[in-house]
CSV table of C-alpha atoms in Angstrom, one decimal:
chain,number,residue,atom,x,y,z
A,1,MET,CA,0.1,-0.1,-0.1
A,2,LYS,CA,2.8,2.1,-0.7
A,3,SER,CA,2.3,3.0,-4.4
A,4,ASN,CA,1.5,6.6,-5.6
A,5,SER,CA,-2.0,5.6,-6.8
A,6,ASN,CA,-2.9,4.0,-3.5
A,7,SER,CA,-1.4,7.3,-1.8
A,8,SER,CA,-3.6,9.6,-4.1
A,9,SER,CA,-6.6,7.4,-3.3
A,10,ARG,CA,-6.2,7.5,0.3
A,11,ARG,CA,-6.1,11.4,-0.1
A,12,SER,CA,-9.2,11.5,-1.9
A,13,PHE,CA,-10.9,9.2,0.6
A,14,ILE,CA,-9.9,11.6,3.4
A,15,LYS,CA,-11.3,14.4,1.6
A,16,LYS,CA,-14.6,12.8,1.0
A,17,THR,CA,-14.7,11.6,4.5
A,18,ALA,CA,-14.2,15.1,5.9
A,19,ALA,CA,-17.1,16.3,3.3
A,20,SER,CA,-19.4,13.6,4.6
A,21,SER,CA,-18.6,14.2,8.4
A,22,ALA,CA,-19.5,18.0,8.1
A,23,PHE,CA,-22.8,17.0,6.1
A,24,ILE,CA,-23.8,14.8,9.0
A,25,ALA,CA,-22.8,17.5,11.5
A,26,THR,CA,-25.1,20.1,9.8
A,27,ALA,CA,-27.9,17.7,8.5
A,28,GLY,CA,-27.9,15.4,11.6
A,29,ILE,CA,-27.6,11.9,11.8
A,30,LEU,CA,-30.8,9.8,10.2
A,31,PRO,CA,-32.8,8.2,13.0
A,32,GLN,CA,-31.9,4.6,11.5
A,33,PHE,CA,-28.2,5.1,12.1
A,34,SER,CA,-26.2,5.5,15.1
A,35,ALA,CA,-23.2,7.8,15.3
A,36,LYS,CA,-21.1,4.3,15.5
A,37,SER,CA,-22.7,3.1,12.4
A,38,TYR,CA,-22.0,6.3,10.7
A,39,ALA,CA,-18.3,6.2,11.4
A,40,ARG,CA,-18.1,2.7,10.4
A,41,ILE,CA,-19.7,3.5,7.0
A,42,LEU,CA,-17.4,6.6,6.4
A,43,GLY,CA,-14.4,4.3,7.2
A,44,ALA,CA,-15.4,1.3,5.1
A,45,ASN,CA,-12.8,1.7,2.2
A,46,ASP,CA,-10.1,1.9,4.7
A,47,ARG,CA,-11.3,-1.0,7.1
A,48,ILE,CA,-9.2,-4.0,7.7
A,49,ASN,CA,-11.3,-7.0,7.8
A,50,VAL,CA,-10.3,-9.4,10.3
A,51,SER,CA,-10.7,-13.3,10.9
A,52,MET,CA,-10.1,-14.5,14.4
A,53,MET,CA,-8.5,-18.1,14.9
A,54,GLY,CA,-8.8,-19.5,18.4
A,55,VAL,CA,-11.3,-17.5,20.5
A,56,ASN,CA,-11.8,-19.2,23.8
A,57,SER,CA,-10.2,-16.9,26.1
A,58,ARG,CA,-7.3,-14.7,25.0
A,59,GLY,CA,-8.6,-14.9,21.5
A,60,ASN,CA,-12.0,-13.8,22.7
A,61,ALA,CA,-10.7,-10.6,24.4
A,62,LEU,CA,-8.8,-9.9,21.3
A,63,ALA,CA,-11.8,-10.2,19.0
A,64,GLN,CA,-13.5,-7.6,21.2
A,65,ASN,CA,-10.4,-5.3,20.9
A,66,PHE,CA,-10.2,-5.7,17.2
A,67,ALA,CA,-14.1,-5.2,17.0
A,68,SER,CA,-14.0,-2.0,18.8
A,69,GLN,CA,-11.3,-0.5,16.4
A,70,LYS,CA,-13.3,2.1,14.0
A,71,ASN,CA,-10.9,1.1,11.2
A,72,ALA,CA,-11.4,-2.6,11.6
A,73,GLU,CA,-14.2,-5.3,11.5
A,74,VAL,CA,-14.1,-8.8,12.8
A,75,ILE,CA,-15.9,-10.5,9.7
A,76,HIS,CA,-15.0,-14.3,10.7
A,77,VAL,CA,-14.8,-16.2,13.8
A,78,CYS,CA,-13.0,-19.4,13.7
A,79,ASP,CA,-12.7,-22.1,16.5
A,80,VAL,CA,-13.0,-25.8,17.0
A,81,ASP,CA,-15.0,-25.2,19.9
A,82,SER,CA,-18.7,-24.9,19.1
A,83,ARG,CA,-19.2,-23.0,22.5
A,84,ALA,CA,-16.3,-20.6,22.0
A,85,ILE,CA,-17.8,-19.5,18.9
A,86,LEU,CA,-21.1,-18.5,20.4
A,87,LYS,CA,-19.3,-16.8,23.0
A,88,CYS,CA,-17.2,-14.8,20.9
A,89,LEU,CA,-20.2,-13.8,18.7
A,90,ASP,CA,-22.0,-12.7,21.9
A,91,SER,CA,-18.7,-10.7,22.9
A,92,VAL,CA,-18.5,-8.5,19.8
A,93,LYS,CA,-22.0,-7.7,19.5
A,94,GLY,CA,-22.4,-4.1,20.5
A,95,ARG,CA,-18.8,-3.3,19.4
A,96,GLN,CA,-19.6,-3.7,15.7
A,97,ASP,CA,-22.7,-3.7,13.5
A,98,ARG,CA,-22.0,-6.9,11.5
A,99,LYS,CA,-22.3,-10.4,12.8
A,100,PRO,CA,-19.6,-12.3,11.9
A,101,LYS,CA,-19.6,-15.5,9.8
A,102,THR,CA,-18.3,-18.7,11.7
A,103,PHE,CA,-16.1,-21.5,10.9
A,104,THR,CA,-15.0,-24.6,12.6
A,105,ASP,CA,-12.0,-25.0,10.1
A,106,PHE,CA,-10.0,-21.6,9.7
A,107,ARG,CA,-8.7,-22.8,6.3
A,108,LYS,CA,-12.0,-21.9,5.2
A,109,SER,CA,-12.0,-18.6,6.4
A,110,LEU,CA,-8.5,-17.9,4.3
A,111,GLU,CA,-10.3,-18.9,1.1
A,112,SER,CA,-12.1,-15.7,1.5
A,113,LYS,CA,-10.9,-12.8,-0.5
A,114,ASP,CA,-12.9,-10.6,2.0
A,115,VAL,CA,-10.2,-11.4,4.8
A,116,ASP,CA,-7.4,-8.8,5.0
A,117,ALA,CA,-5.8,-10.3,8.1
A,118,MET,CA,-5.9,-13.3,10.5
A,119,VAL,CA,-5.6,-13.0,14.4
A,120,ILE,CA,-4.1,-16.2,15.8
A,121,ALA,CA,-4.8,-17.0,19.6
A,122,ALA,CA,-5.1,-20.7,19.3
A,123,PRO,CA,-2.7,-23.1,21.4
A,124,ASP,CA,1.0,-22.6,20.9
A,125,HIS,CA,1.4,-25.7,18.6
A,126,TRP,CA,-0.7,-23.9,16.0
A,127,HIS,CA,0.8,-20.4,16.2
A,128,ALA,CA,3.5,-20.9,13.5
A,129,PRO,CA,1.6,-23.4,11.1
A,130,ALA,CA,-1.5,-21.0,11.2
A,131,SER,CA,0.6,-18.0,10.5
A,132,LEU,CA,2.3,-19.6,7.5
A,133,LEU,CA,-0.9,-20.8,6.1
A,134,ALA,CA,-2.3,-17.4,6.5
A,135,MET,CA,0.7,-15.5,4.8
A,136,GLU,CA,0.4,-18.4,1.9
A,137,ALA,CA,-3.3,-17.2,1.4
A,138,GLY,CA,-2.2,-13.6,1.2
A,139,LYS,CA,-3.2,-12.4,4.8
A,140,HIS,CA,-1.5,-10.2,7.1
A,141,VAL,CA,-1.1,-11.8,10.6
A,142,TYR,CA,-1.5,-10.9,14.3
A,143,VAL,CA,0.0,-13.8,16.1
A,144,GLU,CA,0.1,-14.1,19.8
A,145,LYS,CA,3.0,-15.0,21.8
A,146,PRO,CA,5.1,-17.3,21.4
A,147,CYS,CA,5.4,-16.9,17.8
A,148,SER,CA,6.5,-20.5,17.5
A,149,HIS,CA,6.4,-24.0,19.4
A,150,ASN,CA,10.1,-24.4,18.4
A,151,PRO,CA,13.0,-22.6,17.1
A,152,ASN,CA,12.8,-24.1,13.6
A,153,GLU,CA,9.1,-22.9,13.2
A,154,GLY,CA,10.2,-19.3,14.2
A,155,GLU,CA,13.0,-19.2,11.3
A,156,ILE,CA,10.4,-20.5,9.0
A,157,LEU,CA,8.2,-17.5,10.0
A,158,VAL,CA,10.9,-15.2,9.5
A,159,GLN,CA,11.7,-16.5,6.0
A,160,ALA,CA,7.8,-16.5,4.9
A,161,ALA,CA,7.5,-13.0,6.2
A,162,GLN,CA,10.2,-12.1,3.7
A,163,LYS,CA,8.9,-14.3,0.8
A,164,TYR,CA,5.4,-13.0,1.0
A,165,GLY,CA,5.8,-9.5,1.9
A,166,LYS,CA,3.2,-9.8,4.7
A,167,VAL,CA,3.0,-7.8,7.9
A,168,ILE,CA,3.2,-10.3,10.7
A,169,GLN,CA,2.8,-8.4,14.3
A,170,MET,CA,3.5,-10.8,17.4
A,171,GLY,CA,1.6,-9.9,20.7
A,172,ASN,CA,4.5,-8.5,22.5
A,173,GLN,CA,2.3,-5.7,23.5
A,174,ARG,CA,4.2,-3.9,25.8
A,175,ARG,CA,6.4,-2.5,23.1
A,176,SER,CA,3.5,-0.5,22.4
A,177,TRP,CA,2.6,0.8,25.8
A,178,PRO,CA,3.7,4.3,26.0
A,179,ASN,CA,5.2,4.5,29.5
A,180,VAL,CA,7.2,1.3,28.8
A,181,VAL,CA,8.7,2.7,25.7
A,182,GLU,CA,9.7,5.9,27.4
A,183,GLY,CA,11.5,3.7,30.0
A,184,ILE,CA,13.1,1.7,27.6
A,185,LYS,CA,14.5,5.1,25.6
A,186,ALA,CA,15.6,6.4,28.9
A,187,LEU,CA,17.4,3.1,29.7
A,188,GLN,CA,19.2,3.1,26.2
A,189,SER,CA,19.9,6.7,26.8
A,190,GLY,CA,21.8,6.0,29.8
A,191,ALA,CA,19.5,6.8,32.7
A,192,ILE,CA,21.4,4.1,34.8
A,193,GLY,CA,24.4,3.8,33.0
A,194,LYS,CA,25.9,0.9,31.4
A,195,VAL,CA,23.4,-1.9,31.9
A,196,TYR,CA,25.0,-5.3,32.7
A,197,PHE,CA,22.3,-7.5,34.2
A,198,GLY,CA,18.4,-7.7,33.8
A,199,LYS,CA,16.2,-9.9,35.6
A,200,GLY,CA,12.6,-10.8,34.8
A,201,TRP,CA,10.1,-12.8,36.5
A,202,TYR,CA,6.7,-14.3,36.6
A,203,THR,CA,4.8,-15.8,39.9
A,204,ASN,CA,1.2,-17.5,40.3
A,205,ASN,CA,-0.7,-20.1,42.1
A,206,ARG,CA,-1.7,-22.5,39.7
A,207,LYS,CA,-3.6,-25.8,40.9
A,208,SER,CA,-2.7,-29.1,40.1
A,209,ILE,CA,-4.2,-30.4,36.7
A,210,GLY,CA,-4.5,-34.1,38.2
A,211,ILE,CA,-4.1,-37.2,36.3
A,212,GLY,CA,-6.2,-37.3,33.1
A,213,LYS,CA,-8.4,-39.8,32.0
A,214,GLU,CA,-9.2,-41.2,28.6
A,215,VAL,CA,-12.8,-40.3,27.8
A,216,GLU,CA,-15.0,-39.7,24.6
A,217,VAL,CA,-14.5,-36.4,22.9
A,218,PRO,CA,-17.2,-33.8,23.7
A,219,ASN,CA,-19.5,-33.0,21.1
A,220,TRP,CA,-18.6,-29.4,21.2
A,221,LEU,CA,-15.0,-30.0,20.2
A,222,ASP,CA,-13.1,-31.0,17.1
A,223,TRP,CA,-10.4,-32.9,18.6
A,224,ASP,CA,-8.9,-33.8,15.6
A,225,LEU,CA,-8.5,-30.3,14.2
A,226,TRP,CA,-7.5,-29.0,17.7
A,227,GLN,CA,-4.4,-31.1,17.4
A,228,GLY,CA,-3.8,-30.2,13.6
A,229,PRO,CA,0.0,-30.4,13.1
A,230,ALA,CA,0.9,-32.2,16.5
A,231,PRO,CA,0.9,-36.0,16.1
A,232,ARG,CA,-2.3,-37.6,17.1
A,233,MET,CA,-2.9,-38.3,21.0
A,234,LYS,CA,-5.9,-39.7,22.8
A,235,TYR,CA,-8.2,-36.9,24.2
A,236,LYS,CA,-8.0,-36.7,27.9
A,237,ASP,CA,-10.2,-34.8,30.2
A,238,ASN,CA,-7.5,-32.5,31.6
A,239,ILE,CA,-6.0,-31.1,28.5
A,240,VAL,CA,-8.6,-28.6,26.8
A,241,HIS,CA,-8.7,-25.9,27.1
A,242,TYR,CA,-5.7,-24.5,29.4
A,243,ASN,CA,-3.7,-27.2,30.7
A,244,TRP,CA,-2.2,-28.0,27.3
A,245,HIS,CA,0.3,-25.4,28.2
A,246,TRP,CA,2.1,-27.8,30.7
A,247,LEU,CA,2.5,-30.7,28.2
A,248,TRP,CA,5.5,-30.5,25.7
A,249,HIS,CA,3.4,-32.1,22.9
A,250,TRP,CA,1.2,-28.9,22.4
A,251,GLY,CA,2.9,-26.4,25.1
A,252,THR,CA,5.8,-24.6,26.1
A,253,GLY,CA,5.3,-24.0,29.8
A,254,GLU,CA,5.5,-21.1,31.7
A,255,ALA,CA,8.7,-19.8,30.1
A,256,LEU,CA,6.8,-19.1,26.8
A,257,ASN,CA,3.4,-18.5,28.3
A,258,ASN,CA,4.6,-15.6,30.3
A,259,GLY,CA,8.4,-15.5,30.3
A,260,THR,CA,8.2,-14.5,26.5
A,261,HIS,CA,7.0,-11.0,27.6
A,262,MET,CA,9.6,-10.3,30.1
A,263,ILE,CA,12.8,-11.6,28.0
A,264,ASP,CA,11.4,-9.6,25.1
A,265,LEU,CA,11.7,-6.5,27.4
A,266,LEU,CA,15.0,-7.2,28.7
A,267,ARG,CA,16.2,-8.1,25.2
A,268,TRP,CA,14.9,-4.8,23.9
A,269,GLY,CA,16.3,-2.6,26.7
A,270,MET,CA,19.7,-4.2,26.6
A,271,GLN,CA,20.0,-4.3,22.8
A,272,VAL,CA,21.1,-7.8,22.3
A,273,ASP,CA,19.9,-10.5,20.0
A,274,TYR,CA,21.6,-14.0,20.4
A,275,PRO,CA,23.4,-15.4,23.5
A,276,VAL,CA,26.5,-17.5,23.7
A,277,LYS,CA,25.5,-19.6,26.8
A,278,VAL,CA,22.2,-20.7,28.0
A,279,SER,CA,21.4,-22.6,31.2
A,280,SER,CA,18.2,-23.7,33.1
A,281,ASN,CA,17.3,-25.3,36.6
A,282,GLY,CA,14.0,-26.2,37.9
A,283,GLY,CA,11.4,-28.8,37.5
A,284,ARG,CA,7.7,-29.9,38.5
A,285,TYR,CA,8.3,-29.9,42.4
A,286,ARG,CA,4.7,-28.8,43.7
A,287,TYR,CA,2.2,-31.7,42.5
A,288,GLN,CA,2.5,-35.1,41.4
A,289,ASP,CA,0.4,-34.9,38.2
A,290,ASP,CA,0.3,-34.9,34.3
A,291,TRP,CA,2.2,-31.4,34.2
A,292,GLU,CA,5.2,-32.0,32.3
A,293,THR,CA,7.0,-28.5,32.1
A,294,PRO,CA,8.8,-27.0,35.0
A,295,ASP,CA,6.5,-25.2,37.7
A,296,THR,CA,9.6,-23.7,38.9
A,297,GLN,CA,12.5,-22.6,36.6
A,298,VAL,CA,15.3,-20.2,36.4
A,299,ILE,CA,16.8,-19.5,32.9
A,300,ASN,CA,20.2,-17.9,32.8
A,301,LEU,CA,21.5,-16.3,29.4
A,302,ASP,CA,25.0,-15.0,28.7
A,303,PHE,CA,25.9,-12.6,25.8
A,304,ALA,CA,29.0,-11.7,23.9
A,305,GLU,CA,28.5,-8.0,24.8
A,306,GLY,CA,29.6,-8.5,28.4
A,307,LEU,CA,26.2,-8.8,30.2
A,308,SER,CA,23.6,-11.5,31.3
A,309,MET,CA,19.8,-11.8,32.1
A,310,SER,CA,17.8,-14.3,33.9
A,311,TRP,CA,14.1,-15.2,34.0
A,312,GLU,CA,12.5,-16.8,37.1
A,313,GLY,CA,9.1,-18.6,36.9
A,314,ARG,CA,7.2,-19.7,39.6
A,315,SER,CA,3.8,-21.2,38.9
A,316,CYS,CA,2.6,-22.6,42.3
A,317,ASN,CA,4.0,-19.7,44.5
A,318,GLY,CA,2.7,-16.3,43.9
A,319,LYS,CA,4.8,-14.4,46.3
A,320,PRO,CA,5.6,-11.0,44.2
A,321,ILE,CA,8.9,-9.6,43.4
A,322,GLU,CA,9.6,-5.9,43.6
A,323,GLY,CA,5.9,-5.8,44.5
A,324,SER,CA,4.6,-7.2,41.3
A,325,SER,CA,3.9,-10.7,40.1
A,326,VAL,CA,5.5,-9.9,36.8
A,327,GLY,CA,8.1,-7.7,35.8
A,328,VAL,CA,11.8,-6.9,34.8
A,329,MET,CA,14.4,-5.2,36.4
A,330,PHE,CA,17.7,-3.6,34.7
A,331,PHE,CA,21.0,-3.2,36.7
A,332,GLY,CA,23.6,-0.8,35.7
A,333,GLU,CA,26.5,1.2,36.8
A,334,ASN,CA,24.7,4.1,38.4
A,335,GLY,CA,21.4,2.5,39.3
A,336,SER,CA,18.6,0.2,38.3
A,337,MET,CA,15.1,0.5,36.6
A,338,LEU,CA,12.1,-1.6,37.3
A,339,ILE,CA,9.1,-2.3,35.0
A,340,PRO,CA,6.5,-4.0,36.6
A,341,GLY,CA,3.7,-5.7,34.8
A,342,GLY,CA,2.0,-2.4,34.0
A,343,ASN,CA,2.5,0.6,31.9
A,344,SER,CA,5.1,2.2,34.1
A,345,TYR,CA,8.7,2.5,35.3
A,346,SER,CA,10.9,3.4,38.3
A,347,ILE,CA,14.5,4.5,38.3
A,348,PHE,CA,16.5,4.0,41.6
A,349,ASP,CA,20.2,4.9,42.5
A,350,LEU,CA,22.8,2.5,43.4
A,351,GLU,CA,21.7,2.7,47.4
A,352,GLY,CA,18.1,1.7,46.0
A,353,GLU,CA,16.5,5.0,46.8
A,354,LEU,CA,13.9,6.0,44.2
A,355,ILE,CA,14.8,9.0,41.8
A,356,LYS,CA,12.1,8.9,39.2
A,357,GLU,CA,8.5,7.4,39.0
A,358,VAL,CA,6.5,7.3,36.2
A,359,LYS,CA,3.0,5.5,37.1
A,360,ASN,CA,0.2,3.4,35.3
A,361,THR,CA,-2.2,5.4,33.1
A,362,GLN,CA,-4.6,2.5,33.4
A,363,GLU,CA,-5.5,-0.3,35.9
A,364,ILE,CA,-3.7,-3.6,34.8
A,365,ASP,CA,-3.9,-7.3,36.2
A,366,PRO,CA,-0.9,-9.3,34.8
A,367,ARG,CA,-2.7,-12.5,36.2
A,368,ASN,CA,-5.8,-11.9,33.8
A,369,ASN,CA,-4.8,-14.4,31.2
A,370,SER,CA,-7.4,-13.1,28.6
A,371,ASN,CA,-7.8,-9.4,28.5
A,372,PRO,CA,-5.3,-7.6,31.3
A,373,ALA,CA,-4.9,-4.2,29.3
A,374,GLU,CA,-7.4,-3.6,26.3
A,375,LEU,CA,-6.9,0.0,25.8
A,376,LEU,CA,-3.3,-0.2,25.8
A,377,ASP,CA,-3.2,-3.4,23.6
A,378,ALA,CA,-5.3,-1.2,21.0
A,379,LEU,CA,-2.3,0.8,20.4
A,380,HIS,CA,-0.4,-2.5,19.4
A,381,ILE,CA,-3.2,-3.1,17.0
A,382,GLN,CA,-3.2,0.3,15.5
A,383,ASN,CA,0.4,0.0,14.9
A,384,MET,CA,-0.2,-3.0,12.9
A,385,PHE,CA,-3.0,-1.3,11.0
A,386,SER,CA,-0.3,1.6,10.2
A,387,ALA,CA,2.3,-1.1,9.0
A,388,ILE,CA,-0.4,-2.5,6.6
A,389,HIS,CA,-1.9,1.1,5.3
A,390,ASP,CA,1.4,3.0,5.3
A,391,GLY,CA,4.2,0.9,5.6
A,392,ALA,CA,5.1,1.8,9.1
A,393,SER,CA,7.5,0.2,11.2
A,394,LEU,CA,6.0,-2.8,13.4
A,395,ASN,CA,6.7,-2.5,16.9
A,396,ALA,CA,7.0,-6.2,17.2
A,397,ASP,CA,7.8,-7.8,14.1
A,398,ILE,CA,8.4,-11.3,13.4
A,399,ASN,CA,12.3,-10.8,13.4
A,400,SER,CA,12.2,-9.5,17.0
A,401,GLY,CA,9.6,-11.9,17.8
A,402,HIS,CA,11.5,-14.9,16.8
A,403,LYS,CA,14.4,-13.7,18.7
A,404,SER,CA,12.7,-13.1,22.0
A,405,THR,CA,10.9,-16.4,21.6
A,406,LEU,CA,14.1,-18.2,20.9
A,407,LEU,CA,15.7,-17.2,23.9
A,408,VAL,CA,13.1,-18.8,26.1
A,409,GLN,CA,13.0,-21.9,23.8
A,410,LEU,CA,16.8,-22.2,24.4
A,411,GLY,CA,16.2,-22.2,28.0
A,412,ASN,CA,13.5,-25.0,27.8
A,413,ILE,CA,16.0,-27.0,25.6
A,414,ALA,CA,18.7,-26.5,28.4
A,415,GLN,CA,16.2,-27.7,30.9
A,416,ARG,CA,15.0,-30.6,29.0
A,417,THR,CA,18.7,-32.1,28.4
A,418,GLY,CA,19.8,-31.1,31.8
A,419,ARG,CA,22.9,-29.2,30.7
A,420,SER,CA,24.0,-25.5,29.5
A,421,LEU,CA,24.1,-24.9,25.9
A,422,ASP,CA,26.8,-23.1,23.8
A,423,ILE,CA,25.2,-21.0,21.4
A,424,ASP,CA,26.3,-19.2,18.0
A,425,PRO,CA,26.0,-15.3,18.7
A,426,THR,CA,25.4,-14.7,15.2
A,427,ASN,CA,22.1,-16.8,14.4
A,428,GLY,CA,21.0,-18.3,18.0
A,429,HIS,CA,21.8,-21.8,16.9
A,430,ILE,CA,23.1,-24.7,19.4
A,431,LEU,CA,26.7,-25.5,18.9
A,432,LYS,CA,28.0,-29.2,19.3
A,433,ASP,CA,25.2,-30.8,21.1
A,434,SER,CA,23.3,-33.4,19.0
A,435,ASP,CA,20.7,-34.2,21.7
A,436,ALA,CA,19.8,-30.5,22.1
A,437,GLN,CA,19.7,-30.0,18.4
A,438,LYS,CA,17.1,-32.8,18.2
A,439,LEU,CA,14.9,-30.4,20.1
A,440,TRP,CA,15.1,-27.5,17.4
A,441,GLY,CA,12.1,-28.7,15.6
A,442,ARG,CA,9.4,-31.3,16.2
A,443,ALA,CA,7.5,-34.2,14.6
A,444,TYR,CA,4.2,-33.6,12.8
A,445,GLU,CA,1.3,-35.3,12.1
A,446,ASN,CA,1.5,-36.8,8.3
A,447,GLY,CA,0.4,-34.0,6.1
A,448,TRP,CA,0.8,-31.4,8.4
A,449,GLU,CA,4.5,-30.7,8.0
A,450,MET,CA,5.4,-26.9,8.3
A,451,LYS,CA,7.6,-26.1,5.4
A,452,LEU,CA,8.1,-23.0,3.1
C-alpha cells in the first residue's frame, strides 16, 4: 500500500470523509443509523477485515478489541469449540454492527478474498503453522506469543514474512505501551549508565491439573483439528482448554507462556540478539500429576556483549518480586530500573533510593490471562494497521518476535537436556550438542508438516 496511486486514493478518501462528516454535522444523523454506524460507513474503504482464529480466552478478548477499532471489523470467527464461537459472537455484539461468519476450520476463512488479516490466538502448537498458512493465502497476521512452538518454526516464519511480503505482528504488546517505551528509551540513553544485568519474573498460584482420563471427545470439540499439526494423541479430560500449556507435545511451559514477554523487554532494553551460553534449573516440584513442564524455573543467558539476563518462573508460589507478580529489573553502573507488569517504570540509584517514577495510566491485572490491558493493547493493534496501510515500522515484527521467543525456547531445551548450551551468537543456533539439536524442531502429523 505504498504506491502513488494508493496514496492518491487515500487522500481522496480522507477529503470525502471530511465532507461527509461535515454533512452529518449540519444535517444531523438519520434516525435509523447510530453515530457508530456512520463512523463505520465512512471508514469502510479504509477498514481492515479480520478473521479470528482461536477465540476461547485470549482470542475472545482480542476479538472484542479488534471489533472495537473504528478502522477494523471482525468478519470471521473460527474455533474448533462450538461453545467458544457462540461466546465470541456475543462478545463482539455491540462493538460492531456486522455479525461475523463462523467456521470450525479456519482454513475455510482463509479462502475468502474479503479477509485482510488473521488474528491467531489458538494453542502454541498452532501459532506458526497457522501464521504460515495465512501468509500463503495472502493475509496479514497478528499472532499471539510465542510466535512458534520450537525454534525451527520461528525461523520459517521469518523467511515466510520475507517471501510473501506480509505484515506479521507478534503479541508483545508492551512494545506499544507508551510509558514502557519511554522507560526503555531512557534506559538506552544512559539513565542508569551501562546496563550489565537484567532480571525478569512471573509468579502465580496454579493448581494441580490431576491425572487425566481417556474419555469420549465432547460433542462441542473437533479434537482432530484442535491437534492439527501435532501427532495424534488420545483425548483426556484435563487437556482442553488451558492445561495443554504444561505438556510438551502442545505447550511450551510458563517460560513461553509468560516469560516471553519479560525476556522480550530485557532483550529490547539491553539491545542484544542471541546469547553465547544458556542454562536452566528447575522442575515440576509442587504436585505429582500430568504437568510436564517446570512449575519452578530459572533461565540464565550470557551474551558476548559482556552482560547477562535471567528469568524466574514460579507457577505454584505467587509471592511477588519487587511488589509485582510480573516484571523486569535492569541493573547498571549508576542504578537500576524497574518495569513491573503495567505501563510504568521507576528508576533507583545505587543505594536503592527512588529517583524517578512514572505511574500507570490504566489499571492492569497481569494475572488476567485473557484481557489485562485492552486500551493499551489497542495501540499495538493500531501499529499493525499503520504498517498495513502506510508501511510504518512494526513495534513487534516477526524478526524481533522470533529472537525473543528463541531465548526462552533455548532455556527450555537446556532444561530438558539437563545441561547448559553453547550458542552461536550470530544466529542463535546450538553448538556441538546433537541431543539438544533434536529439540530444535518437532515431529508433525502426516500431511501437516510446516515448510515453505
